[in-house]
Coordinates of C-alpha atoms (C1' of nucleotides) in Angstrom, one line a residue:
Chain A
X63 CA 1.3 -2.7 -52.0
X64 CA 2.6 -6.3 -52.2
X65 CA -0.1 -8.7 -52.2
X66 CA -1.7 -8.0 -55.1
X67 CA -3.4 -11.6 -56.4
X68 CA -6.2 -13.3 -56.4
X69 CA -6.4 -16.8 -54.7
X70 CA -6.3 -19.8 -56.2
X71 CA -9.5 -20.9 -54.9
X72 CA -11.2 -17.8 -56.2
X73 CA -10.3 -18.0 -59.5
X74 CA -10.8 -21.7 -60.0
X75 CA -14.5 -21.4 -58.7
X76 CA -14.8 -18.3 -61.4
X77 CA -17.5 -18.1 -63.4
X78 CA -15.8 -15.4 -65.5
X79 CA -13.2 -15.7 -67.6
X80 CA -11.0 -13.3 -70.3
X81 CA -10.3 -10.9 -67.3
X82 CA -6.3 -10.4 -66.0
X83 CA -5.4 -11.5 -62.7
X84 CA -2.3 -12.6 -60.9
X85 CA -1.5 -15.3 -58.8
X86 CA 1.6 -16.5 -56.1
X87 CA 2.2 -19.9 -55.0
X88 CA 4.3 -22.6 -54.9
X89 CA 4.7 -25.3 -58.1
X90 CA 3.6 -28.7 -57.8
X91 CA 4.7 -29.8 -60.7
X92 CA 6.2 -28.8 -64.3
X93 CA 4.9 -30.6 -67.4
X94 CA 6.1 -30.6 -71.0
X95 CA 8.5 -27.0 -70.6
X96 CA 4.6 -25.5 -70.5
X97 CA 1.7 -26.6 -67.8
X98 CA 3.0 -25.4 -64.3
X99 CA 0.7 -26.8 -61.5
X100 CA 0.5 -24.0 -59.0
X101 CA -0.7 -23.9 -55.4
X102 CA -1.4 -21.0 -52.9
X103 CA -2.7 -23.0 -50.0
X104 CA -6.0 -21.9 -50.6
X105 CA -7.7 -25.2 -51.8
X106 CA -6.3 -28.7 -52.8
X107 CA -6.4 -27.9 -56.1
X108 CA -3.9 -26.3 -58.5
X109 CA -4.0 -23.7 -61.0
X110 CA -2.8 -24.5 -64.5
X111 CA -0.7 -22.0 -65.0
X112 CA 0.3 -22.2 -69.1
X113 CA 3.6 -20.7 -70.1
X114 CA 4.2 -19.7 -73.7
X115 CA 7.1 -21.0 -76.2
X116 CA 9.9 -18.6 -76.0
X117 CA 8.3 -16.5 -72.9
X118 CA 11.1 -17.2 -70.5
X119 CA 14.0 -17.9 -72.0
X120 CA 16.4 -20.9 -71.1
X121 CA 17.9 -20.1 -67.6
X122 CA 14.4 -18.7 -66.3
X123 CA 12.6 -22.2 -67.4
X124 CA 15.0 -24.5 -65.5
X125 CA 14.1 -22.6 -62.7
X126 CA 10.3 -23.4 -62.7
X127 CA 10.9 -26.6 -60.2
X128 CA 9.3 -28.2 -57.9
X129 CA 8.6 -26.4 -54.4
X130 CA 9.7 -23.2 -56.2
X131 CA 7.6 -19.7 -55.5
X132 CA 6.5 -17.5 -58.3
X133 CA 4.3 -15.1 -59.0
X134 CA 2.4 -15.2 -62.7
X135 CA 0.2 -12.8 -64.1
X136 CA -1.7 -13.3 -67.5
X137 CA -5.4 -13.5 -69.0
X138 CA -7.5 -16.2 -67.4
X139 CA -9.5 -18.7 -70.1
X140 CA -11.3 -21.6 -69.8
X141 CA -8.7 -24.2 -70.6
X142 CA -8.2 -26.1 -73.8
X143 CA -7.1 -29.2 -71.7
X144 CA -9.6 -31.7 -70.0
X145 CA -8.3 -31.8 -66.5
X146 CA -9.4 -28.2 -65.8
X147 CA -12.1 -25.6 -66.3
X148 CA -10.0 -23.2 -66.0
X149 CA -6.3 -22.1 -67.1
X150 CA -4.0 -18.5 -66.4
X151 CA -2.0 -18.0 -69.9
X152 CA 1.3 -16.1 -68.4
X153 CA 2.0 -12.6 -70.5
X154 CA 4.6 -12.6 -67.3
X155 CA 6.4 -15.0 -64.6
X156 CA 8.5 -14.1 -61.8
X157 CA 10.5 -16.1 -59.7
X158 CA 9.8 -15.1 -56.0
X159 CA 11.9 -18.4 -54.7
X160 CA 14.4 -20.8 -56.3
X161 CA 13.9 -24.5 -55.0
X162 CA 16.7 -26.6 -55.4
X163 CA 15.0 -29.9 -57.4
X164 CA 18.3 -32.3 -56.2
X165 CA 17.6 -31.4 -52.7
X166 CA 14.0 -31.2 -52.0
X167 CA 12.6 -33.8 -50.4
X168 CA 8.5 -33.6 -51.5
X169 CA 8.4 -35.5 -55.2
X170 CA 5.1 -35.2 -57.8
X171 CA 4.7 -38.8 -56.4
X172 CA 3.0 -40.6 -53.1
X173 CA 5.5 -40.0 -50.3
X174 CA 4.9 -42.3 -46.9
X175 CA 3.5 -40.5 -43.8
X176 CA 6.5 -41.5 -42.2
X177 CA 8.6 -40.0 -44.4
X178 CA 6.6 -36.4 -44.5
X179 CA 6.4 -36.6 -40.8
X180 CA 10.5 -36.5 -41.0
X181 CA 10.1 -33.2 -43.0
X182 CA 6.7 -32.2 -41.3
X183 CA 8.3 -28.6 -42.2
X184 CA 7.4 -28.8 -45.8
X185 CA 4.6 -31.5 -45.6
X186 CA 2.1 -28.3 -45.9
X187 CA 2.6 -28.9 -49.0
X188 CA 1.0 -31.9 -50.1
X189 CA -2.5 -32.8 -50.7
X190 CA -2.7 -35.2 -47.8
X191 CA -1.4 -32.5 -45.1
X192 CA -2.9 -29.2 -47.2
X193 CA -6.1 -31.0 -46.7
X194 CA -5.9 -32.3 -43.1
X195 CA -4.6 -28.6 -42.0
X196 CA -7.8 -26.9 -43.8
X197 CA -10.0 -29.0 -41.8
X198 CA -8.0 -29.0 -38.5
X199 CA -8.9 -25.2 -39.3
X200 CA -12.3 -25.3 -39.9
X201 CA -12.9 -27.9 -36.7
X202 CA -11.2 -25.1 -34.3
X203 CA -13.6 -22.5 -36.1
X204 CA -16.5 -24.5 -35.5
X205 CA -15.8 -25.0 -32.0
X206 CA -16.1 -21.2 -31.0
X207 CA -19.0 -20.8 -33.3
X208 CA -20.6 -23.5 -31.2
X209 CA -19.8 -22.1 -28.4
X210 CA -20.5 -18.6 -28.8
X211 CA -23.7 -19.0 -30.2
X212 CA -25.0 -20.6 -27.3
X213 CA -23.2 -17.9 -24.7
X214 CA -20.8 -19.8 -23.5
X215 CA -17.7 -17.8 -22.4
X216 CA -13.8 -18.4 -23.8
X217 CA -12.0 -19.1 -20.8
X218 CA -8.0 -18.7 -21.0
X219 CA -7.0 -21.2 -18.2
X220 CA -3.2 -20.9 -17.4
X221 CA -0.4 -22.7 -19.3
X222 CA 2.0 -23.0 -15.9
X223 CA 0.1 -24.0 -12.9
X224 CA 1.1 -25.0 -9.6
X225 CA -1.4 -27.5 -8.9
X226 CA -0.4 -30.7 -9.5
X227 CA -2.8 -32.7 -7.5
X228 CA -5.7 -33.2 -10.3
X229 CA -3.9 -36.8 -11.0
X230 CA -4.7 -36.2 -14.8
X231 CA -0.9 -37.6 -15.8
X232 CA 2.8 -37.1 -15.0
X233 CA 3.6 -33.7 -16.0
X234 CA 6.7 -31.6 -17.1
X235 CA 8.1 -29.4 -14.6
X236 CA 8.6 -25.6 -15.2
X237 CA 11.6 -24.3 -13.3
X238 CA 14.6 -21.6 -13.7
X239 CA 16.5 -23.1 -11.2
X240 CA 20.2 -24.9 -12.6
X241 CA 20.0 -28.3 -13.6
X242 CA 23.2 -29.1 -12.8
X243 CA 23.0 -30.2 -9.5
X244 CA 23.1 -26.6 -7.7
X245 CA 19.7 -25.7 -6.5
X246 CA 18.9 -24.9 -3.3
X247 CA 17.9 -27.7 -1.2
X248 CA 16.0 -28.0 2.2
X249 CA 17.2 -29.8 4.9
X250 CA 15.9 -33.3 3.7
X251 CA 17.9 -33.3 0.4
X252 CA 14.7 -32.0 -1.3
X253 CA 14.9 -28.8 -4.2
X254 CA 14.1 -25.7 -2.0
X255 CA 11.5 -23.6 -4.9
X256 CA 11.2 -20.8 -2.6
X257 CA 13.5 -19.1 -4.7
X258 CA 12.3 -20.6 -8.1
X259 CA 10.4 -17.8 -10.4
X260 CA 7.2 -18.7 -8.7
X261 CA 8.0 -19.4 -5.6
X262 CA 6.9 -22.5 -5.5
X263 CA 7.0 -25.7 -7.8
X264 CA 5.1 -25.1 -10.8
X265 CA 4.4 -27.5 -14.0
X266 CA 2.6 -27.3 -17.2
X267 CA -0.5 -27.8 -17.4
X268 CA -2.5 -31.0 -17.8
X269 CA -6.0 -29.9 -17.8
X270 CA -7.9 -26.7 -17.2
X271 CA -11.1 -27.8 -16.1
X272 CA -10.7 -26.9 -11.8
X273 CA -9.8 -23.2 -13.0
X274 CA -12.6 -23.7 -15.4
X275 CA -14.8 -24.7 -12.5
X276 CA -14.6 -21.3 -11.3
X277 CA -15.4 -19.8 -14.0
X278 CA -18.4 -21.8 -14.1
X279 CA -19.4 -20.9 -11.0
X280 CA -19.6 -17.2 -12.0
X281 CA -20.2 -17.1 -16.3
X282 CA -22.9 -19.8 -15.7
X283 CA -21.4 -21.7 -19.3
X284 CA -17.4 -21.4 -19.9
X285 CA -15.3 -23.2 -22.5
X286 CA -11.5 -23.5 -22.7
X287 CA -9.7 -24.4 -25.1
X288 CA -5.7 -24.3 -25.4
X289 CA -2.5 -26.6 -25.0
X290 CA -2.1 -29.7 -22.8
X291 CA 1.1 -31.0 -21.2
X292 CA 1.3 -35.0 -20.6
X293 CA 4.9 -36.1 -19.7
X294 CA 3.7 -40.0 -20.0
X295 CA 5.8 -42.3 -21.8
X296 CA 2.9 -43.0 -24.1
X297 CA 3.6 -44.5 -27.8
X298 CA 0.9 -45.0 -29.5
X299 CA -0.9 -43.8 -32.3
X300 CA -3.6 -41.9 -30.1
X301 CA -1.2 -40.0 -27.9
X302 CA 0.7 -37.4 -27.8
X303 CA 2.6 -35.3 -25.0
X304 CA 1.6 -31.7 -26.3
X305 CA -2.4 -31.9 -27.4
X306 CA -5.0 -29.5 -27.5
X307 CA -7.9 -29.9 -25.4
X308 CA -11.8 -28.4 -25.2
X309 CA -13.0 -28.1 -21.7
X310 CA -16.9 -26.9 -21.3
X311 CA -17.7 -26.4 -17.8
X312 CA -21.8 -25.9 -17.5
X313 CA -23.3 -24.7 -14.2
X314 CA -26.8 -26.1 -13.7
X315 CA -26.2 -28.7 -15.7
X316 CA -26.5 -32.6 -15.0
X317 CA -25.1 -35.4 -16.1
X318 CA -28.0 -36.0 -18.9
X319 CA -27.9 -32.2 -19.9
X320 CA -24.5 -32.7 -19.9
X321 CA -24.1 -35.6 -22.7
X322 CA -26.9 -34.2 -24.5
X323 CA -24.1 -31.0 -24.8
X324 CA -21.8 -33.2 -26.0
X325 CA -23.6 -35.7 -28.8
X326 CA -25.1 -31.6 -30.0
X327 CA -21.2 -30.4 -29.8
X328 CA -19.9 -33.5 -32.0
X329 CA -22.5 -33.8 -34.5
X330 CA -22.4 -29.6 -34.9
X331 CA -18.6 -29.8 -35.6
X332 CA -18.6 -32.4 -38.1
X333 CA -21.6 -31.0 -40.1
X334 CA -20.1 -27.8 -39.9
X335 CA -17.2 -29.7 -41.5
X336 CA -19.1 -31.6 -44.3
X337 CA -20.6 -28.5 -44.9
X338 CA -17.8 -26.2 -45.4
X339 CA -14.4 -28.8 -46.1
X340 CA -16.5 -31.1 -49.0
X341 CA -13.4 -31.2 -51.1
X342 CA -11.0 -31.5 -49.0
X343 CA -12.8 -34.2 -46.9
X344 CA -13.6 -35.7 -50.6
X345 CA -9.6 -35.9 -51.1
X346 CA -9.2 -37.4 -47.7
X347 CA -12.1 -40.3 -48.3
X348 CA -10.6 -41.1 -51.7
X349 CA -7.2 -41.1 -50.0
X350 CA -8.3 -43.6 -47.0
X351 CA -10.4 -45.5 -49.5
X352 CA -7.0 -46.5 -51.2
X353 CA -5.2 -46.8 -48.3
X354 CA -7.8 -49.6 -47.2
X355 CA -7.5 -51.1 -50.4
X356 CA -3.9 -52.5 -49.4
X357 CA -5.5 -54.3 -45.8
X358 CA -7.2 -57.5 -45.8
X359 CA -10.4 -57.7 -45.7
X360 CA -11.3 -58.0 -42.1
X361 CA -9.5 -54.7 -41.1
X362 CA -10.9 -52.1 -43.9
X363 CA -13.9 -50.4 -42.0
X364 CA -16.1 -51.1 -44.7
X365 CA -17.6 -47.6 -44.4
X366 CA -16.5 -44.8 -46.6
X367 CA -15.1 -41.7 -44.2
X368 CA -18.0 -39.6 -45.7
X369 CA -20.5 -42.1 -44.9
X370 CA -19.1 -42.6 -41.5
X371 CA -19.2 -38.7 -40.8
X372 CA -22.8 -38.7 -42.6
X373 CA -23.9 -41.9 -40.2
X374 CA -22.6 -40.0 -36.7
X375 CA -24.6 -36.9 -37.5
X376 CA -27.9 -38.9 -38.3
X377 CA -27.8 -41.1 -35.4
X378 CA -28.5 -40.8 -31.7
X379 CA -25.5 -41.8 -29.9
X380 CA -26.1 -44.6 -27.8
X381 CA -26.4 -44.7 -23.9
X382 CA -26.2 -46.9 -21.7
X383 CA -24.6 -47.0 -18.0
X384 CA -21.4 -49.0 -17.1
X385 CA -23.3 -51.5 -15.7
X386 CA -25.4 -52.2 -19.0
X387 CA -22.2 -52.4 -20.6
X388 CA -20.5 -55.3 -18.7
X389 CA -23.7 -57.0 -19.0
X390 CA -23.6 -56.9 -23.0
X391 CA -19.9 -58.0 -22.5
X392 CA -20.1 -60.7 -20.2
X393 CA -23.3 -62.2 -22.5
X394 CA -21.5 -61.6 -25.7
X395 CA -20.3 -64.8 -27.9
X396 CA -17.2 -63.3 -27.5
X397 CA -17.0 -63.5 -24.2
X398 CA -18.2 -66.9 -24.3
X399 CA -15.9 -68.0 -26.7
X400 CA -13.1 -66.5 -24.8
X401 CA -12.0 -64.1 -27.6
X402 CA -11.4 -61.1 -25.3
X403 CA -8.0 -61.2 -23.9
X404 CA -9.0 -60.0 -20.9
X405 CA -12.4 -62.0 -20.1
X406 CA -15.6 -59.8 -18.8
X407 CA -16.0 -62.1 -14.7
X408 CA -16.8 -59.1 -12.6
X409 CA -18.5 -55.8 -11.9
X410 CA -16.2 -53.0 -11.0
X411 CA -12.9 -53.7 -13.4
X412 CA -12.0 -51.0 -16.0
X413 CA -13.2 -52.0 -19.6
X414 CA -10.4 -52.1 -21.8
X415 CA -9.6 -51.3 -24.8
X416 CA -11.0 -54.1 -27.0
X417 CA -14.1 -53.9 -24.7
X418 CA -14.7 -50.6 -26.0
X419 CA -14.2 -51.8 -29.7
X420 CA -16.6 -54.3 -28.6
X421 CA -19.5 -52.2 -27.7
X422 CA -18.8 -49.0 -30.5
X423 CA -17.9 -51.4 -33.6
X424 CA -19.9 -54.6 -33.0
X425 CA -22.3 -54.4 -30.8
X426 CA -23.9 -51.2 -31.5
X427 CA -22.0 -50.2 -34.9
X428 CA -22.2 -46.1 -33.0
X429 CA -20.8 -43.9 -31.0
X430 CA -21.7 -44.3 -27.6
X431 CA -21.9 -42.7 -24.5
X432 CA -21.1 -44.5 -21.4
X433 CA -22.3 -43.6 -17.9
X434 CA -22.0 -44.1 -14.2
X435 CA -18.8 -45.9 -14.0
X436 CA -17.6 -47.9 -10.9
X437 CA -16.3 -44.5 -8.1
X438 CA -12.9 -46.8 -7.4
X439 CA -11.7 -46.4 -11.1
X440 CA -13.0 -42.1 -12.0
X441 CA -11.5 -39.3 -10.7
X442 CA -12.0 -37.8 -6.9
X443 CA -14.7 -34.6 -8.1
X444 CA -16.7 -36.9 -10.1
X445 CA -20.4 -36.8 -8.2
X446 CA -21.4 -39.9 -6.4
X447 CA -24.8 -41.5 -7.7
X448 CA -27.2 -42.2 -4.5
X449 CA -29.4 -45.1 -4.1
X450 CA -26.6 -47.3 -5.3
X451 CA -26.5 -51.3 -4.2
X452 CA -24.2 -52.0 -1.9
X453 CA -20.6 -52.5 -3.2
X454 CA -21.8 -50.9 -6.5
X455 CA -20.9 -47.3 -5.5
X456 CA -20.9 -45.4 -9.0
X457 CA -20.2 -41.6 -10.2
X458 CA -21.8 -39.9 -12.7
X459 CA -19.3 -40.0 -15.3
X460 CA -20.0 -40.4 -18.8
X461 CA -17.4 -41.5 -22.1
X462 CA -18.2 -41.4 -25.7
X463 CA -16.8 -44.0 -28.0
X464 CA -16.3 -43.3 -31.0
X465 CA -15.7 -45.9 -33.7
X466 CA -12.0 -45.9 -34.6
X467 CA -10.4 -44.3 -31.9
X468 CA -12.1 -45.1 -28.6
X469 CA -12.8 -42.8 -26.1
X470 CA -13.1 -39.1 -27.9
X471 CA -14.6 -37.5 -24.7
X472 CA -14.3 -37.8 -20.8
X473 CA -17.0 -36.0 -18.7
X474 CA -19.0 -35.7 -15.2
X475 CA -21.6 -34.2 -13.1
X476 CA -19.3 -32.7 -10.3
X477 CA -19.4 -33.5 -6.9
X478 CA -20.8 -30.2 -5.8
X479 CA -21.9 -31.4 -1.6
X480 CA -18.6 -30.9 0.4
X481 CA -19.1 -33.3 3.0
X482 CA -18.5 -36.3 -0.5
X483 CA -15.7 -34.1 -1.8
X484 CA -14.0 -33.8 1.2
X485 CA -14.6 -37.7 2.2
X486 CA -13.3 -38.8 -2.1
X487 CA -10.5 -36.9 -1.5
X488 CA -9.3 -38.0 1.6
X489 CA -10.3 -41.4 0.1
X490 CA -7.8 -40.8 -3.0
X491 CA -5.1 -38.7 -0.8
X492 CA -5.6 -35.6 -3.3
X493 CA -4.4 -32.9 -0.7
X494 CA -7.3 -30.7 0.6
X495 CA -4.7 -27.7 1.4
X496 CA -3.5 -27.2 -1.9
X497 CA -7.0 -27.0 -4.0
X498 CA -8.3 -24.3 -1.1
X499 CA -9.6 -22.3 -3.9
X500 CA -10.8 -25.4 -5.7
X501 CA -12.9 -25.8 -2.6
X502 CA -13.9 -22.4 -2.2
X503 CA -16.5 -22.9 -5.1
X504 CA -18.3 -26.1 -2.9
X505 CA -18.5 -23.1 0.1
X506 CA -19.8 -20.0 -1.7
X507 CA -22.8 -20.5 -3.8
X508 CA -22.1 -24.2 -4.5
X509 CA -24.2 -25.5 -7.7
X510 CA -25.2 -28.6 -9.5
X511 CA -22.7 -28.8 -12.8
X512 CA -21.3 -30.1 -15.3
X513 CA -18.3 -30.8 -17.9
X514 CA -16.4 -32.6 -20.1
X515 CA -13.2 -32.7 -21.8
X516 CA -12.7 -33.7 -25.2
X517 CA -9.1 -34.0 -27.4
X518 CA -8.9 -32.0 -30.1
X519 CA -6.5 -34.1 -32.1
X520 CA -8.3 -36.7 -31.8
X521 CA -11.6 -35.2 -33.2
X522 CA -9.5 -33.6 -36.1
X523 CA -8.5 -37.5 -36.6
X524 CA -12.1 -39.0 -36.7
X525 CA -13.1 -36.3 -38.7
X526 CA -10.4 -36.7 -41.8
X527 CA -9.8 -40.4 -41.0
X528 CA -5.8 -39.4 -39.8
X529 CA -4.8 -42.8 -38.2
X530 CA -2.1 -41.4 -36.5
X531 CA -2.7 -38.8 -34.5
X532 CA 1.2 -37.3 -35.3
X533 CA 0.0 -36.4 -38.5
X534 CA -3.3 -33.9 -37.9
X535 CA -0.9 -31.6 -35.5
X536 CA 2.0 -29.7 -37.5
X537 CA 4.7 -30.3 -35.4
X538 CA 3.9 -33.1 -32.7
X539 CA 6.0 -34.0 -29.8
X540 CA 5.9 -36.8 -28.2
X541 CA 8.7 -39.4 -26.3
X542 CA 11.9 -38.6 -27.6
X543 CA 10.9 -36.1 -30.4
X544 CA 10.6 -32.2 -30.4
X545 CA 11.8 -31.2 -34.0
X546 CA 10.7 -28.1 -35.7
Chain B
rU9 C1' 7.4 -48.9 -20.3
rC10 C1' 6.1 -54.1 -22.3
rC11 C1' 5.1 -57.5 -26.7
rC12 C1' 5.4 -58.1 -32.2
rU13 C1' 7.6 -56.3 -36.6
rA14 C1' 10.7 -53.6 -40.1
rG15 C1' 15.3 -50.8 -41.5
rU16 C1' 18.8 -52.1 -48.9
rA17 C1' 19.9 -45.5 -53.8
rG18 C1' 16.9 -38.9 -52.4
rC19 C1' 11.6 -41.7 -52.2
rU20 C1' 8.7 -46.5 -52.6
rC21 C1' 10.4 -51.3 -52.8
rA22 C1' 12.6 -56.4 -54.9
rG23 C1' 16.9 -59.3 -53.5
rU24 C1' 15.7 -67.3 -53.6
rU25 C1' 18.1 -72.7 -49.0
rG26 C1' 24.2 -67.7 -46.7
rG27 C1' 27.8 -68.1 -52.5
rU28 C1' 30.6 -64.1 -58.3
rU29 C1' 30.2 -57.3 -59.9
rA30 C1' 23.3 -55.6 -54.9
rG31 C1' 18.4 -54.5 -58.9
rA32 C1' 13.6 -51.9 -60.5
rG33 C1' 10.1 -47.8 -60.7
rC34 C1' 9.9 -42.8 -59.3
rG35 C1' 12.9 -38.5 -58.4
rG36 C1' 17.9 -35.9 -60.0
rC37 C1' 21.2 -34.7 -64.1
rG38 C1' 21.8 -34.4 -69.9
rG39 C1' 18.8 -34.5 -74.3
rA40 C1' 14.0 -34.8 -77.3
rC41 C1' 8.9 -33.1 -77.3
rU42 C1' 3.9 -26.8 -78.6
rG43 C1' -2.0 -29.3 -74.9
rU44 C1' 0.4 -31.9 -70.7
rU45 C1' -2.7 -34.0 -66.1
rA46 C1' 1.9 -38.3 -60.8
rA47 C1' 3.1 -36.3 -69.0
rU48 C1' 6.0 -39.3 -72.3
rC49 C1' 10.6 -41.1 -74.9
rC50 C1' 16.2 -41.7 -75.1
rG51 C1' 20.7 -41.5 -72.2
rU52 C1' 23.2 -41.1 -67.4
rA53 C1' 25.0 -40.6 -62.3
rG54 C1' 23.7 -42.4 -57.7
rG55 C1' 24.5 -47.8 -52.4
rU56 C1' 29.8 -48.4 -45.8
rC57 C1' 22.6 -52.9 -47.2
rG58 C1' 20.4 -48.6 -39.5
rU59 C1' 24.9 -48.9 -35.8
rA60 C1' 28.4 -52.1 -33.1
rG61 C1' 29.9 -56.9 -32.2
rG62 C1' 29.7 -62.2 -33.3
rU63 C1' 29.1 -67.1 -36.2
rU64 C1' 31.2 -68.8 -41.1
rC65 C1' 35.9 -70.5 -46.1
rA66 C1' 32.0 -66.8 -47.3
rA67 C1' 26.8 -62.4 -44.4
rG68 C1' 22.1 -57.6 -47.4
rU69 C1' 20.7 -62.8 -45.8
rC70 C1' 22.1 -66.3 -39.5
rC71 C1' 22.9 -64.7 -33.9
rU72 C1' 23.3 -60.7 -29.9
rA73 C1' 23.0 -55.7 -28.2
rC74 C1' 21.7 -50.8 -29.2
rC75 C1' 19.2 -46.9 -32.3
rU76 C1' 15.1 -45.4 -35.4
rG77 C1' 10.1 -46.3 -37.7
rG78 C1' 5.4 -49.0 -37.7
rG79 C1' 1.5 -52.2 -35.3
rG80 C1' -0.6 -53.8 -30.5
rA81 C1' -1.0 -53.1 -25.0
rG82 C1' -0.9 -49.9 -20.6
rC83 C1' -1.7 -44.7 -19.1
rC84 C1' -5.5 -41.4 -21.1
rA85 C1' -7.8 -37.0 -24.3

RNA sequence: UCCCUAGUAGCUCAGUUGGUUAGAGCGGCGGACUGUUAAUCCGUAGGUCGUAGGUUCAAGUCCUACCUGGGGAGCCA
């Protein structure tokens, strides 16, 4: 047997000491010929590994650098330095892995994101990325925790589908026909993908909430939660064109049940966080604190990331309908003064992004949960609201803001009468023919429910104060990048 | 995709109104050091200044295009 060793994170939390034990992990650093700083992965912190005078001779001890693997066994003490409670004093080291200290890239010193993101193979091993991986961990844990404990089900929605008429984004085609120019083509010039894997045209997915619909309609409560496929040419800091996306779908649930879902889902997941990552979010706060300490003044957030975290769990989340919003917008100073760039004049236009801003970091200093936006600007199986005024037709969507990154979750009652679904998507030209099983649902046993989608790099980011969401997933891709 | 901005040593950066041989810290390498904490001290190597054109007696510095990174916008999660 191999893996005999205890982990890092055990032994530093020891209350016993004078026992032997032995540890493998990778150095961090290499002080004075004696103090190696090792880590296993298992918690930010490192284990002072000490090596005695004369234990390894010459050769060996040049080896102990940076990035190397070893394994070390000795008697662990409580440490005669001050930076540790604890120490191992090696009776033996072994040198699993050589690291080459000329060519590898991650120094004992602050490296830019940029920079790790160019060697996002080895970035693991920092503090910054050992931390935000922990807790990108933890956050996925919580999520089926949640989940299960209330009996939802764990729906596996498919990767390929051939649907592509949800109008969720451009997507990336999946095909194993040639490239170059030979498919087979119908008469109009057009591929032919009868003879394509499937059959037919097939892409990768961009959302799995209509197959989760189904499932819905049968498990009462479902949940997905998997990879997304967006082939937009989005650059930004909140995008990315491989994410990984929850999808509840509730049946006999309404819009209200429905957010109240949602503001319980959030606050679970970051308690459950706070509660179970407190060092490693400690590192991260520290970390962001620092960072801020560089901006002026009027761009730090002026709340710690623990506070913030601490602040969402104890409040309600604010709600108020689309209509309430533009209200608050078009009587804002700010409107007044003509400091949005694009001025609140009239019902029924899309709030932008500074709008947003506007309502979560000014006005209300929350998250908040908007509802019962304008029918023209949501998606086709969003449920129409009744008693509307006329020319103020509006669907019972809801969006939480969140402070920092906008929008964090996009939901709905679904349009579960036929006759609407049929008339919105003959409205919007989505093609009846192809969702035939979509529509199925709305003629057997059709229900009032409910669901929302939320992005789960984006919540990893609000949680450990990532402003870039390239750096809380291991190996992003997005326009024009698909290393590792 | 659009707007703004940056690219100088392995990393983080400095480099004046265009003017001699482009600098520092960290890291690397060589050495010293038996309680260090991003150890410290001495010494040392390391650069086609993003790429390609152009302006000029002279370009790291000015202009144009392209590439890459960052910020903002749009699309959204």
């Amino acid at each position: 047997m191999y893996n005999q060793r205890t982990k890092i994170k055990a032994l530093l939390s020891s209350e016993a000491t004078h026992f032997q034990t032995t540890v493998m992990g990778w150095v961090r650093s290499f002080r004075n010929n004696q103090f190696i700083a090792l880590n296993d992965g298992s918690t930010n912190n490192n284990l002072q590994v000490v090596v005695e005078l004369g234990m390894l001779d010459e050769s060996n001890l040049k080896r102990i650098t940076i990035g190397a693997c070893i394994r070390a066994s000795g008697e662990l003490l409580p440490s005669m330095g001050k930076g540790q409670k604890v120490e191992l004093k090696a009776s033996a080291i072994e040198i699993l892995g050589d690291s080459d200290a000329e060519t590898f890239p991650i120094q004992p010193k602050r490296h830019s994101l940029e920079f790790l993101r160019e060697n996002a193979h080895l970035r693991f091993r920092t503090n910054t990325f050992g931390a935000v991986f922990r807790v990108r961990h933890a956050l996925a844990f919580a999520i089926h925790q949640f989940f299960n404990s209330k009996g939802f089900v764990y729906m596996h929605t498919p990767v390929i589908t051939g649907s592509d008429a949800e109008g969720a984004g451009e997507m990336f085609r999946v095909t194993t026909l040639p490239i170059d120019g030979s498919a087979p083509r119908n008469e109009d010039g057009s591929i032919n993908f009868k003879s394509d894997f499937f059959g037919r045209s097939t892409n990768l997915t961009v959302s799995g909430q209509l197959e989760g619909e189904l499932a819905a309609m049968a498990f009462s409560e479902i949940y997905t939660f998997g990879p997304t496929f967006r082939a937009e040419n989005s650059n930004t800091p909140r995008h990315l064109a491989e994410f990984w996306m929850i999808e509840p779908e509730m049946a006999f649930y309404d819009l209200e049940d429905n957010a109240n879902l949602a503001e319980e889902f959030i606050k679970y997941i970051i308690r459950y966080a706070t509660e179970y990552c407190s060092e490693d979010l400690a590192f991260l706060a520290q970390r962001l604190e620092e960072e801020e300490k560089a901006l002026p003044q009027e761009k730090r957030s002026g709340m710690g990331l623990l506070e913030k975290l601490d602040f969402v769990v104890k409040n309600h989340f604010e709600r108020i309908t689309y209509t309430q919003a533009i209200d608050i917008l078009r009587e804002s100073n700010h409107n007044k003064k003509k400091k949005f760039q694009y001025p609140i004049d009239q019902w029924g236009i899309d709030l932008q992004s500074e709008h947003e801003r506007y309502l979560v970091e000014k006005h209300f200093q929350k998250p908040v949960i908007l509802t019962n936006y304008p029918a023209k600007i949501k998606a086709f199986y969003m449920r129409l609201d009744e008693n509307c005024p006329p020319d103020r037709q509006t669907v019972a969507a809801m969006d939480i803001l969140a402070p920092g990154i906008g929008e964090i979750v996009g939901g709905s009652q679904r349009e579960e009468r036929m006759d609407h679904l049929l008339r919105r998507m003959r409205e919007m030209h989505i093609p009846e023919k192809e969702l035939w099983w979509y529509l199925d649902t709305r003629r057997f046993g059709s229900c009032v429910h409910s669901g929302f989608g939320l992005g789960f790099e984006r919540l990893v980011q609000f949680v450990t104060g990532m402003n870039n969401i390239r750096d809380v997933i291991a190996f992003p891709r997005y326009p024009g990048n698909a290393e590792f």
